[in-house]
Coordinates of C-alpha atoms in Angstrom, one line a residue:
X1 CA 22.6 160.5 -26.5
X2 CA 24.2 157.4 -25.0
X3 CA 26.8 159.5 -23.2
X4 CA 24.1 161.8 -21.8
X5 CA 22.1 158.8 -20.7
X6 CA 25.0 157.4 -18.7
X7 CA 25.1 160.6 -16.7
X8 CA 21.4 160.3 -15.8
X9 CA 21.9 158.0 -12.8
X10 CA 24.7 160.0 -11.2
X11 CA 22.7 163.2 -11.6
X12 CA 19.6 161.5 -10.1
X13 CA 21.6 160.2 -7.1
X14 CA 23.1 163.6 -6.4
X15 CA 19.6 165.1 -6.7
X16 CA 18.2 162.4 -4.4
X17 CA 20.8 163.2 -1.8
X18 CA 20.1 166.9 -2.1
X19 CA 16.3 166.3 -1.7
X20 CA 16.9 164.2 1.5
X21 CA 19.1 166.9 3.0
X22 CA 16.8 169.8 2.1
X23 CA 13.7 168.1 3.4
X24 CA 15.3 166.8 6.5
X25 CA 17.0 170.1 7.3
X26 CA 13.8 172.0 6.7
X27 CA 12.0 169.7 9.1
X28 CA 14.7 170.2 11.8
X29 CA 14.2 174.0 11.4
X30 CA 10.4 173.7 11.6
X31 CA 10.6 171.5 14.7
X32 CA 13.2 173.9 16.2
X33 CA 15.9 171.3 16.5
X34 CA 18.8 173.2 14.8
X35 CA 17.5 176.7 15.6
X36 CA 16.2 178.1 18.9
X37 CA 12.5 178.7 19.3
X38 CA 11.1 182.2 19.1
X39 CA 11.2 184.4 22.3
X40 CA 8.1 184.4 24.4
X41 CA 7.5 188.1 23.8
X42 CA 7.4 187.6 20.0
X43 CA 3.8 186.5 20.3
X44 CA 2.7 189.8 21.5
X45 CA 0.7 191.9 19.0
X46 CA 2.9 195.0 19.4
X47 CA 5.9 196.7 17.8
X48 CA 8.2 195.2 20.5
X49 CA 6.7 191.7 19.9
X50 CA 7.2 192.0 16.1
X51 CA 10.7 193.3 16.5
X52 CA 11.6 190.4 18.9
X53 CA 10.2 187.9 16.4
X54 CA 12.0 189.2 13.3
X55 CA 15.3 189.6 15.2
X56 CA 14.9 185.9 16.2
X57 CA 14.0 185.1 12.6
X58 CA 17.2 186.8 11.3
X59 CA 19.2 184.4 13.4
X60 CA 17.6 181.5 11.6
X61 CA 18.2 182.8 8.1
X62 CA 21.6 181.0 7.5
X63 CA 19.9 177.7 8.3
X64 CA 17.0 178.5 6.0
X65 CA 19.3 179.6 3.2
X66 CA 21.2 176.3 3.4
X67 CA 17.9 174.6 2.6
X68 CA 17.2 176.8 -0.3
X69 CA 20.7 176.4 -1.9
X70 CA 20.6 172.6 -1.6
X71 CA 17.0 172.5 -2.8
X72 CA 18.1 174.3 -6.0
X73 CA 20.6 171.6 -6.7
X74 CA 17.9 168.9 -6.1
X75 CA 15.4 170.7 -8.5
X76 CA 18.0 170.9 -11.3
X77 CA 18.5 167.1 -10.9
X78 CA 14.8 166.5 -11.0
X79 CA 14.3 168.6 -14.2
X80 CA 17.3 166.9 -15.9
X81 CA 16.1 163.4 -15.0
X82 CA 12.5 164.0 -16.1
X83 CA 13.8 165.4 -19.4
X84 CA 16.1 162.4 -20.0
X85 CA 13.2 160.0 -19.2
X86 CA 11.1 161.6 -21.9
X87 CA 13.9 161.5 -24.4
X88 CA 14.2 157.7 -24.3
X89 CA 10.5 156.9 -24.0
X90 CA 7.4 157.6 -26.0
X91 CA 6.8 161.0 -27.6
X92 CA 3.7 161.7 -25.4
X93 CA 5.9 161.4 -22.3
X94 CA 7.4 164.8 -23.3
X95 CA 4.3 166.6 -22.1
X96 CA 4.4 164.8 -18.7
X97 CA 8.1 165.5 -18.4
X98 CA 7.4 169.1 -19.3
X99 CA 5.1 169.4 -16.3
X100 CA 7.7 168.0 -14.0
X101 CA 10.3 170.4 -15.4
X102 CA 7.9 173.3 -15.1
X103 CA 7.1 172.3 -11.5
X104 CA 10.8 172.2 -10.7
X105 CA 11.2 175.7 -12.3
X106 CA 8.4 177.1 -10.1
X107 CA 9.9 175.6 -7.0
X108 CA 13.3 177.0 -8.0
X109 CA 11.8 180.5 -8.4
X110 CA 10.3 180.2 -4.9
X111 CA 13.7 179.1 -3.5
X112 CA 15.4 182.2 -5.1
X113 CA 12.7 184.5 -3.7
X114 CA 13.3 183.1 -0.2
X115 CA 17.0 183.4 -0.6
X116 CA 16.7 187.1 -1.4
X117 CA 13.9 188.1 0.9
X118 CA 15.1 186.2 3.9
X119 CA 18.4 188.1 3.7
X120 CA 16.7 191.4 3.2
X121 CA 14.3 190.9 6.1
X122 CA 17.2 189.9 8.3
X123 CA 19.1 193.1 7.5
X124 CA 16.0 195.2 8.0
X125 CA 15.2 193.6 11.4
X126 CA 18.7 193.9 12.8
X127 CA 19.1 197.6 11.9
X128 CA 17.3 200.7 12.9
X129 CA 14.3 200.4 10.6
X130 CA 10.6 200.6 11.3
X131 CA 9.4 197.1 12.0
X132 CA 5.9 197.4 10.5
X133 CA 7.2 197.7 6.9
X134 CA 9.6 194.9 7.6
X135 CA 6.7 192.7 8.7
X136 CA 4.7 193.6 5.6
X137 CA 7.6 192.9 3.2
X138 CA 8.2 189.5 4.8
X139 CA 4.5 188.6 4.7
X140 CA 4.1 189.5 1.0
X141 CA 7.4 187.8 0.0
X142 CA 6.5 184.6 2.0
X143 CA 3.1 184.3 0.3
X144 CA 4.7 185.0 -3.1
X145 CA 7.2 182.2 -2.6
X146 CA 4.5 179.9 -1.2
X147 CA 2.4 180.5 -4.3
X148 CA 5.2 179.4 -6.6
X149 CA 5.9 176.4 -4.3
X150 CA 2.2 175.4 -4.4
X151 CA 1.9 175.6 -8.2
X152 CA 5.3 173.9 -8.6
X153 CA 4.3 171.0 -6.4
X154 CA 1.0 170.5 -8.2
X155 CA 2.7 170.6 -11.6
X156 CA 5.4 168.2 -10.6
X157 CA 3.0 165.8 -8.9
X158 CA 0.7 165.7 -12.0
X159 CA 3.8 165.2 -14.2
X160 CA 5.1 162.3 -12.2
X161 CA 1.7 160.6 -12.3
X162 CA 1.5 161.2 -16.0
X163 CA 5.0 159.8 -16.6
X164 CA 3.9 156.6 -14.9
X165 CA 1.0 156.4 -17.4
X166 CA 2.9 157.2 -20.5
X167 CA 6.1 155.2 -19.8
X168 CA 7.1 151.9 -18.4
X169 CA 8.4 153.4 -15.1
X170 CA 7.7 152.3 -11.6
X171 CA 4.0 153.0 -11.6
X172 CA 3.0 152.4 -8.0
X173 CA 5.9 154.4 -6.7
X174 CA 5.2 157.2 -9.2
X175 CA 1.5 157.3 -8.2
X176 CA 2.3 157.6 -4.5
X177 CA 5.0 160.2 -5.2
X178 CA 2.8 162.2 -7.5
X179 CA -0.1 162.1 -5.1
X180 CA 2.2 163.2 -2.2
X181 CA 3.4 166.2 -4.3
X182 CA -0.2 167.2 -5.2
X183 CA -1.3 167.0 -1.5
X184 CA 1.8 169.1 -0.6
X185 CA 0.7 171.7 -3.1
X186 CA -2.8 171.9 -1.6
X187 CA -1.4 172.0 2.0
X188 CA 0.9 174.9 1.0
X189 CA -1.8 177.0 -0.4
X190 CA -4.6 176.1 2.1
X191 CA -2.5 176.4 4.4
X192 CA -2.5 173.2 6.5
X193 CA 0.8 173.5 8.3
X194 CA 0.5 170.5 10.6
X195 CA -0.1 168.1 7.6
X196 CA 2.3 170.0 5.3
X197 CA 5.3 169.4 7.5
X198 CA 4.9 165.6 7.4
X199 CA 3.9 165.4 3.8
X200 CA 6.9 167.6 2.8
X201 CA 9.2 165.4 4.9
X202 CA 7.8 162.2 3.4
X203 CA 7.9 163.5 -0.2
X204 CA 11.2 165.2 0.0
X205 CA 13.2 162.8 2.1
X206 CA 11.8 159.5 0.9
X207 CA 9.4 159.4 -2.1
X208 CA 11.0 161.8 -4.6
X209 CA 14.6 160.6 -4.0
X210 CA 13.4 157.0 -4.4
X211 CA 11.5 157.8 -7.6
X212 CA 14.4 159.8 -9.1
X213 CA 16.8 156.8 -8.7
X214 CA 14.1 154.3 -9.8
X215 CA 13.5 156.1 -13.1
X216 CA 17.1 157.0 -13.8
X217 CA 18.5 153.4 -13.3
X218 CA 16.9 151.9 -16.4
X219 CA 17.7 154.9 -18.5
X220 CA 21.4 154.8 -17.5
X221 CA 21.6 151.0 -17.9
X222 CA 20.0 151.2 -21.4
X223 CA 22.5 153.9 -22.4
X224 CA 25.4 151.7 -21.2
X225 CA 24.1 148.7 -23.1
X226 CA 23.8 150.7 -26.3
X227 CA 27.3 152.1 -25.9
X228 CA 28.7 148.6 -25.5
X229 CA 26.8 147.4 -28.6
X230 CA 28.0 150.3 -30.7
X231 CA 31.6 149.8 -29.6
X232 CA 31.3 146.0 -30.4
X233 CA 29.8 146.7 -33.8
X234 CA 32.4 149.2 -34.7
X235 CA 35.2 146.8 -33.8
X236 CA 33.9 144.1 -36.1
X237 CA 35.9 144.2 -39.4

C-alpha cells in the first residue's frame, strides 16, 4: 500500500497536466484559434450548406481527437487519485470516491464515443455519401456523448464535494471544484453553451488540476513517511 501511495502524486501531476491541456485545447477549438471558422455557406439550411459544414468539421477532427485522447489520460488519473484517497481515509469516503470514479468512467465513455463518431462523420462527409444521414448520425452521437458527459460531471462534482465532507482534504477548494463540475453538468444538458465554455475552462484547466495535486500530496507524503518508518523499524536489531 505504501508503494502504491507514493505513486499517487506523480499520477495526479500527470493527470493535472492532461486536464490543463485538454481543457485549454478544447477552448482554443471552440474559440476557433487553432481551427478555421466554418464557411459562410454552412449556415444555410440546405444540402449544400450541410455538406459545407460537415466538410469543414472533418478538417477539425484531428484537433478534436487530440482533446479526447488526452482527456482519457486525465480521467484515468482522476479515478486513480480518488480511489487512493478513499483507501487511506475513512470507510465512508469510499462511497464519495466511487462517485468520482463513476463520473470519470461516464466522461471516458463520452470521449470514446466522440473519438469513434467524429472519425466516422469525417469519412462520411468527405466521400460521396448522402449528407442528411450524416447529419442525423452526427446529431444523435453528439447528444449521446453529451449525455454521458453531463452525468459524469454531475457524479464527479457530487463525489468531490462528498470527499471534502468525509475526509480531511482541502474543503474550500473541493467545494468550489465540485460546484463547478455540477454547474458544468447542468450547462452541458441544458445546453447553455456560452456559460459552458467558461465553466469547462475554469474547471478543467484550473480547479480540477489544483484539487488533484492538493489531495494527492498528503497521501503520497504519508506513504513515504510510513515507508521510512517501516525501513527504520526493520533495521533495528
